[in-house]
Coordinates of C-alpha atoms in Angstrom, one line a residue:
M1 CA 77.2 74.4 91.9
R2 CA 75.6 71.2 93.1
A3 CA 78.6 70.2 95.3
D4 CA 78.4 73.4 97.2
R5 CA 74.7 72.9 97.7
L6 CA 75.2 69.4 99.0
V7 CA 77.7 70.7 101.6
S8 CA 75.3 73.5 102.6
L9 CA 72.5 70.9 103.0
V10 CA 74.6 68.8 105.3
L11 CA 75.6 71.9 107.4
L12 CA 72.0 73.0 107.7
L13 CA 71.0 69.6 109.0
R14 CA 73.9 69.6 111.5
R15 CA 73.0 73.1 112.8
H16 CA 69.2 72.6 113.1
G17 CA 69.0 68.9 113.8
R18 CA 66.0 68.2 111.7
L19 CA 64.4 70.2 108.8
S20 CA 61.6 69.5 106.4
A21 CA 62.1 69.4 102.6
T22 CA 60.2 72.6 102.4
A23 CA 62.5 74.4 104.9
L24 CA 65.6 73.1 103.2
A25 CA 64.3 74.2 99.8
R26 CA 63.7 77.7 101.2
E27 CA 67.2 77.9 102.8
L28 CA 68.9 76.7 99.6
E29 CA 66.7 78.6 97.2
V30 CA 65.8 75.5 95.2
S31 CA 62.7 73.4 94.7
T32 CA 61.6 70.6 97.1
R33 CA 62.1 68.1 94.2
T34 CA 65.8 69.2 94.0
V35 CA 66.2 68.8 97.8
L36 CA 64.8 65.2 97.6
R37 CA 67.3 64.4 94.7
D38 CA 70.1 65.9 96.8
I39 CA 69.1 63.7 99.8
E40 CA 69.2 60.6 97.7
A41 CA 72.7 61.6 96.4
L42 CA 74.0 62.1 99.9
S43 CA 72.7 58.8 101.0
A44 CA 74.3 57.1 98.0
A45 CA 77.6 58.7 98.9
G46 CA 77.4 57.3 102.4
V47 CA 76.4 60.5 104.3
P48 CA 74.2 59.3 107.3
V49 CA 71.0 61.2 106.5
Y50 CA 67.6 59.7 107.2
A51 CA 64.0 60.7 107.0
E52 CA 61.6 60.9 110.0
R53 CA 57.9 60.5 109.0
G54 CA 54.9 62.3 110.6
R55 CA 53.6 65.7 111.1
H56 CA 56.8 67.0 112.7
G57 CA 59.1 64.9 110.6
G58 CA 61.8 65.8 108.2
F59 CA 65.4 65.0 107.4
A60 CA 68.2 64.6 110.0
L61 CA 71.8 63.3 110.3
L62 CA 73.1 60.7 112.6
P63 CA 75.2 62.3 115.4
G64 CA 78.9 62.8 115.0
F65 CA 79.4 64.1 111.5
H66 CA 81.7 67.1 111.5
T67 CA 85.2 68.5 111.6
E68 CA 86.4 71.1 114.0
L69 CA 88.1 74.4 113.2
T70 CA 90.8 74.9 115.9
G71 CA 92.6 78.0 117.1
L72 CA 89.6 80.3 117.5
N73 CA 88.7 81.6 120.9
H74 CA 85.2 82.6 121.9
D75 CA 85.5 86.3 120.9
E76 CA 87.1 85.5 117.6
A77 CA 84.2 83.1 116.8
L78 CA 81.7 85.7 117.8
A79 CA 83.4 88.4 115.6
L80 CA 83.1 86.0 112.6
L81 CA 79.4 85.5 113.3
V82 CA 78.7 89.2 113.8
A83 CA 80.5 90.1 110.6
G84 CA 78.3 87.6 108.8
S85 CA 75.2 89.4 110.0
R86 CA 76.1 92.7 108.2
R87 CA 74.5 93.5 104.9
G88 CA 77.5 94.7 103.0
A89 CA 77.9 91.4 101.2
Q90 CA 74.5 91.8 99.7
A91 CA 75.6 95.0 97.9
F92 CA 78.5 93.1 96.2
G93 CA 76.3 90.1 95.2
L94 CA 77.9 87.9 97.8
G95 CA 74.9 87.3 100.1
A96 CA 74.4 83.6 99.2
A97 CA 78.1 82.9 99.4
L98 CA 78.3 84.6 102.8
A99 CA 75.4 82.6 104.2
S100 CA 77.0 79.4 103.0
A101 CA 80.4 80.3 104.4
M102 CA 78.9 81.2 107.8
R103 CA 77.1 77.8 108.0
K104 CA 80.5 76.2 107.4
V105 CA 82.2 78.3 110.0
I106 CA 79.5 77.5 112.6
D107 CA 79.6 73.8 111.9
A108 CA 83.4 73.7 112.2
L109 CA 83.7 75.6 115.5
P110 CA 84.3 73.5 118.6
A111 CA 81.1 73.0 120.6
G112 CA 82.2 75.4 123.3
H113 CA 82.7 78.3 120.9
R114 CA 79.4 78.1 119.0
S115 CA 77.9 81.5 119.7
D116 CA 74.4 81.2 118.3
A117 CA 72.9 82.3 121.6
A118 CA 75.3 85.2 121.9
V119 CA 74.6 86.4 118.4
Q120 CA 70.9 86.5 119.2
R121 CA 71.7 89.3 121.7
L122 CA 73.6 91.5 119.2
L123 CA 71.7 93.4 116.5
I124 CA 73.8 95.0 113.7
D125 CA 72.4 97.6 111.4
P126 CA 68.6 97.1 111.9
E127 CA 66.3 98.2 109.1
T128 CA 64.8 101.2 111.0
D129 CA 66.2 103.7 113.5
L130 CA 64.6 104.9 116.8
L131 CA 62.3 107.2 114.8
A132 CA 61.1 104.3 112.7
R133 CA 62.8 105.7 109.6
R134 CA 63.4 102.8 107.3
L135 CA 66.9 102.2 106.0
V136 CA 66.3 100.7 102.5
P137 CA 69.3 99.1 100.8
E138 CA 69.6 99.9 97.2
K139 CA 68.6 97.2 94.8
I140 CA 71.5 95.9 92.7
A141 CA 71.0 93.2 90.1
D142 CA 73.0 90.1 90.9
T143 CA 74.4 89.9 87.4
V144 CA 75.7 93.5 87.6
A145 CA 77.2 93.0 91.1
S146 CA 78.9 89.7 90.0
E147 CA 80.3 91.1 86.8
V148 CA 81.6 94.4 88.5
R149 CA 83.1 92.4 91.3
R150 CA 84.8 90.1 88.8
G151 CA 86.3 93.0 86.9
V152 CA 87.6 94.6 90.1
L153 CA 89.2 91.5 91.5
A154 CA 90.6 90.3 88.1
G155 CA 92.0 93.7 87.2
K156 CA 90.2 93.9 83.9
K157 CA 88.5 96.9 82.2
L158 CA 84.8 97.1 82.7
R159 CA 82.2 98.2 80.2
I160 CA 79.2 99.6 82.1
R161 CA 75.8 101.0 81.1
Y162 CA 75.4 103.8 83.6
E163 CA 72.3 106.0 84.4
A164 CA 73.6 109.2 85.9
A165 CA 71.1 111.5 87.7
R166 CA 68.8 113.2 85.2
Q167 CA 70.7 111.8 82.2
T168 CA 70.0 109.2 79.6
P169 CA 71.8 105.8 80.3
R170 CA 74.9 105.3 78.2
W171 CA 77.8 102.9 77.9
R172 CA 81.3 103.8 79.2
T173 CA 84.5 101.9 79.7
V174 CA 86.3 102.2 83.0
D175 CA 89.3 100.9 84.9
P176 CA 88.0 99.6 88.2
I177 CA 89.9 100.3 91.4
G178 CA 87.7 98.9 94.2
L179 CA 84.2 98.7 95.8
V180 CA 82.9 100.6 98.8
T181 CA 79.7 100.4 100.8
V182 CA 78.4 103.3 102.8
R183 CA 75.1 103.5 104.6
E184 CA 73.4 100.8 102.5
Q185 CA 74.8 102.3 99.3
A186 CA 77.5 100.6 97.2
Y187 CA 80.0 102.4 94.9
L188 CA 82.5 101.5 92.3
L189 CA 85.7 103.5 92.4
A190 CA 87.2 103.7 88.9
I191 CA 89.3 105.7 86.5
R192 CA 87.9 106.8 83.1
D193 CA 90.1 108.6 80.5
G194 CA 92.6 109.3 83.2
A195 CA 90.1 111.0 85.6
D196 CA 88.8 109.7 88.9
R197 CA 85.2 108.5 88.7
T198 CA 82.7 107.2 91.3
Y199 CA 79.7 105.2 90.2
R200 CA 76.7 104.0 92.3
L201 CA 76.2 100.3 91.7
A202 CA 72.4 100.8 91.8
R203 CA 72.7 103.0 88.7
I204 CA 74.7 100.5 86.7
L205 CA 72.1 98.8 84.5
A206 CA 74.5 96.3 82.8
A207 CA 78.1 95.4 83.0
E208 CA 80.6 93.2 81.2
V209 CA 84.3 92.4 81.9
L210 CA 86.6 93.1 79.0
D211 CA 89.8 91.1 78.1
E212 CA 92.0 94.2 78.3
P213 CA 93.9 94.7 81.6
A214 CA 92.8 97.7 83.7
E215 CA 95.2 100.6 83.9
R216 CA 95.4 101.1 87.6
P217 CA 98.0 101.2 90.4
A218 CA 99.3 97.8 91.6
D219 CA 98.6 98.8 95.3
V220 CA 95.6 100.6 96.5
D221 CA 94.5 102.3 99.8
L222 CA 90.7 102.4 99.4
D223 CA 90.2 104.2 102.7
R224 CA 92.4 107.1 101.6
I225 CA 90.9 107.3 98.1
W226 CA 87.4 107.3 99.6
R227 CA 88.3 110.2 102.0
E228 CA 89.8 112.2 99.1
R229 CA 86.8 111.7 96.8
S230 CA 84.4 112.5 99.6
A231 CA 86.2 115.7 100.3
S232 CA 86.1 116.6 96.6
F233 CA 82.4 115.8 96.3
R234 CA 81.6 118.0 99.3
T235 CA 83.3 121.0 97.8
G236 CA 82.2 120.8 94.1
G237 CA 79.1 121.0 91.9
D238 CA 76.0 123.0 92.7
Q239 CA 76.4 122.8 96.4
V240 CA 75.0 125.4 98.8
A241 CA 76.8 126.6 101.9
V242 CA 74.4 127.7 104.7
T243 CA 75.1 129.5 108.0
L244 CA 72.5 128.8 110.6
L245 CA 71.6 128.7 114.3
L246 CA 70.3 125.3 115.5
H247 CA 68.9 123.8 118.7
P248 CA 71.5 121.3 119.9
A249 CA 68.9 118.5 120.2
R250 CA 68.5 118.6 116.4
R251 CA 72.1 118.4 115.5
A252 CA 72.1 114.7 114.8
M253 CA 69.1 115.1 112.4
L254 CA 71.0 117.8 110.5
A255 CA 74.2 115.8 110.4
G256 CA 72.4 112.8 109.0
T257 CA 71.1 114.7 105.9
A258 CA 73.6 117.5 105.2
L259 CA 76.7 116.9 103.1
A260 CA 79.1 118.2 105.7
I261 CA 79.3 120.4 108.8
L262 CA 82.2 122.7 108.0
S263 CA 82.3 124.6 111.3
E264 CA 80.5 124.6 114.6
A265 CA 80.5 126.8 117.7
P266 CA 78.1 127.5 120.6
D267 CA 76.1 130.8 120.3
A268 CA 75.3 133.2 123.1
D269 CA 71.6 132.0 123.4
G270 CA 72.6 128.3 123.8
R271 CA 72.1 127.3 120.1
L272 CA 74.8 126.1 117.8
R273 CA 76.2 128.3 115.1
L274 CA 76.9 126.0 112.1
E275 CA 78.3 126.3 108.6
V276 CA 76.8 123.5 106.6
T277 CA 76.9 122.4 103.0
F278 CA 74.0 120.8 101.0
Q279 CA 74.0 119.1 97.6
D280 CA 71.9 121.9 96.0
A281 CA 69.3 124.5 96.7
R282 CA 66.4 122.0 96.8
H283 CA 68.3 119.8 99.3
A284 CA 69.0 122.8 101.6
E285 CA 65.4 124.0 101.5
W286 CA 63.9 120.5 102.2
T287 CA 66.3 119.8 105.1
L288 CA 65.9 123.1 106.9
W289 CA 62.1 123.0 106.5
Q290 CA 62.1 119.6 108.3
L291 CA 63.9 121.3 111.2
A292 CA 61.1 123.9 111.5
A293 CA 61.6 126.4 114.4
S294 CA 64.6 124.5 115.7
A295 CA 66.8 126.1 113.0
E296 CA 67.2 129.7 111.9
V297 CA 69.1 130.4 108.6
L298 CA 71.4 133.4 108.8
S299 CA 72.7 133.2 105.2
P300 CA 72.3 133.1 102.3
P301 CA 69.5 135.7 102.2
W302 CA 67.6 134.0 99.4
L303 CA 67.2 130.8 101.5
R304 CA 65.8 132.9 104.4
A305 CA 63.3 134.4 102.0
V306 CA 62.2 131.0 100.6
L307 CA 61.6 129.6 104.0
H308 CA 59.8 132.7 105.1
D309 CA 57.5 132.6 102.1
R310 CA 56.8 128.9 102.7
A311 CA 56.0 129.4 106.4
A312 CA 53.8 132.4 105.6
A313 CA 51.8 130.3 103.1
I314 CA 51.2 127.6 105.7
A315 CA 50.2 130.2 108.3
A316 CA 47.8 131.8 105.9
R317 CA 46.2 128.4 105.1
Y318 CA 45.6 127.5 108.7
A319 CA 44.4 131.0 109.6
D320 CA 41.3 130.7 107.3
P321 CA 38.3 131.4 109.7
R322 CA 36.0 129.3 107.5
V323 CA 37.7 126.2 108.8
L324 CA 36.7 127.1 112.4
Q325 CA 33.1 127.7 111.4
S326 CA 32.6 124.5 109.4
P327 CA 29.7 122.1 110.5
G328 CA 30.6 119.9 113.4
H329 CA 33.6 122.1 114.6
D330 CA 32.9 124.1 117.7
G331 CA 36.4 125.6 117.9
E332 CA 37.2 123.8 121.1
H333 CA 39.7 121.0 121.7
P334 CA 38.5 117.8 123.4
A335 CA 39.1 117.7 127.2
P336 CA 41.9 115.5 128.4
A337 CA 40.9 112.1 129.6

């Protein structure tokens, strides 16, 4: 709405002091022409905004144009700003609303509690980890996120077009319970035909809120429901249970890819003896191949055989003497510098 945009424009100018029309357009996700029209509307309404000409010019406000939000101490203000830096709101289609809200919070804080400098020293959920593995959030259409969110909060039935793994997309009607984000993935918890269902938002291709009220409990404990559904997921389907020995230094890598570590104990040779579950056979083979010699599968026997055959094929490939006799290869490694 234009009124919200005008408020956001004023708060941006208060926070940054001076901004060009181009910078304002980028922040507000509108055209520069729209920004100029908004500036004119603010001036006509008596807001003290003025233009500075020149290479480093732009728009600015006269000093002393804000209200204060009282009752917040420094740590409370910092907590609000840190919460605003997390990406969960993006998954629910609330990214723009969150950015606007945080601008208002910052503007309303007493001068002594504005924690911009402190927030610069706190990084929450970076896009890559220490091994440069990129954490890519799932792409969710804004229209889908908005409609699903509306159905959840309004307590209405949802009609969704869902693309399950390896299946043709189809429509289904569900009773929404709540929304959950976990490790850059967002889920809709729902009931369909009396049975618990969990849907990934990234696989919902379209959604519409129906007029019919959702059939769901009046009160909900999402944390408990998520724990129960997670436990059910880890023990069902085509999952594979594996017993293995693992070098302790690689435990974090295994824990980050396996479904669950069911048991764990130190072994006599210093390795960890683990019972782990994987989503399916392909998942188990891929994960344990990445661990190379750091892991030794004890059971099931077929997985030991698969990894043995795969390793033997690699060893045979690199044992080919023709590679060592190829032109320009003298069989020696370069001397260290």
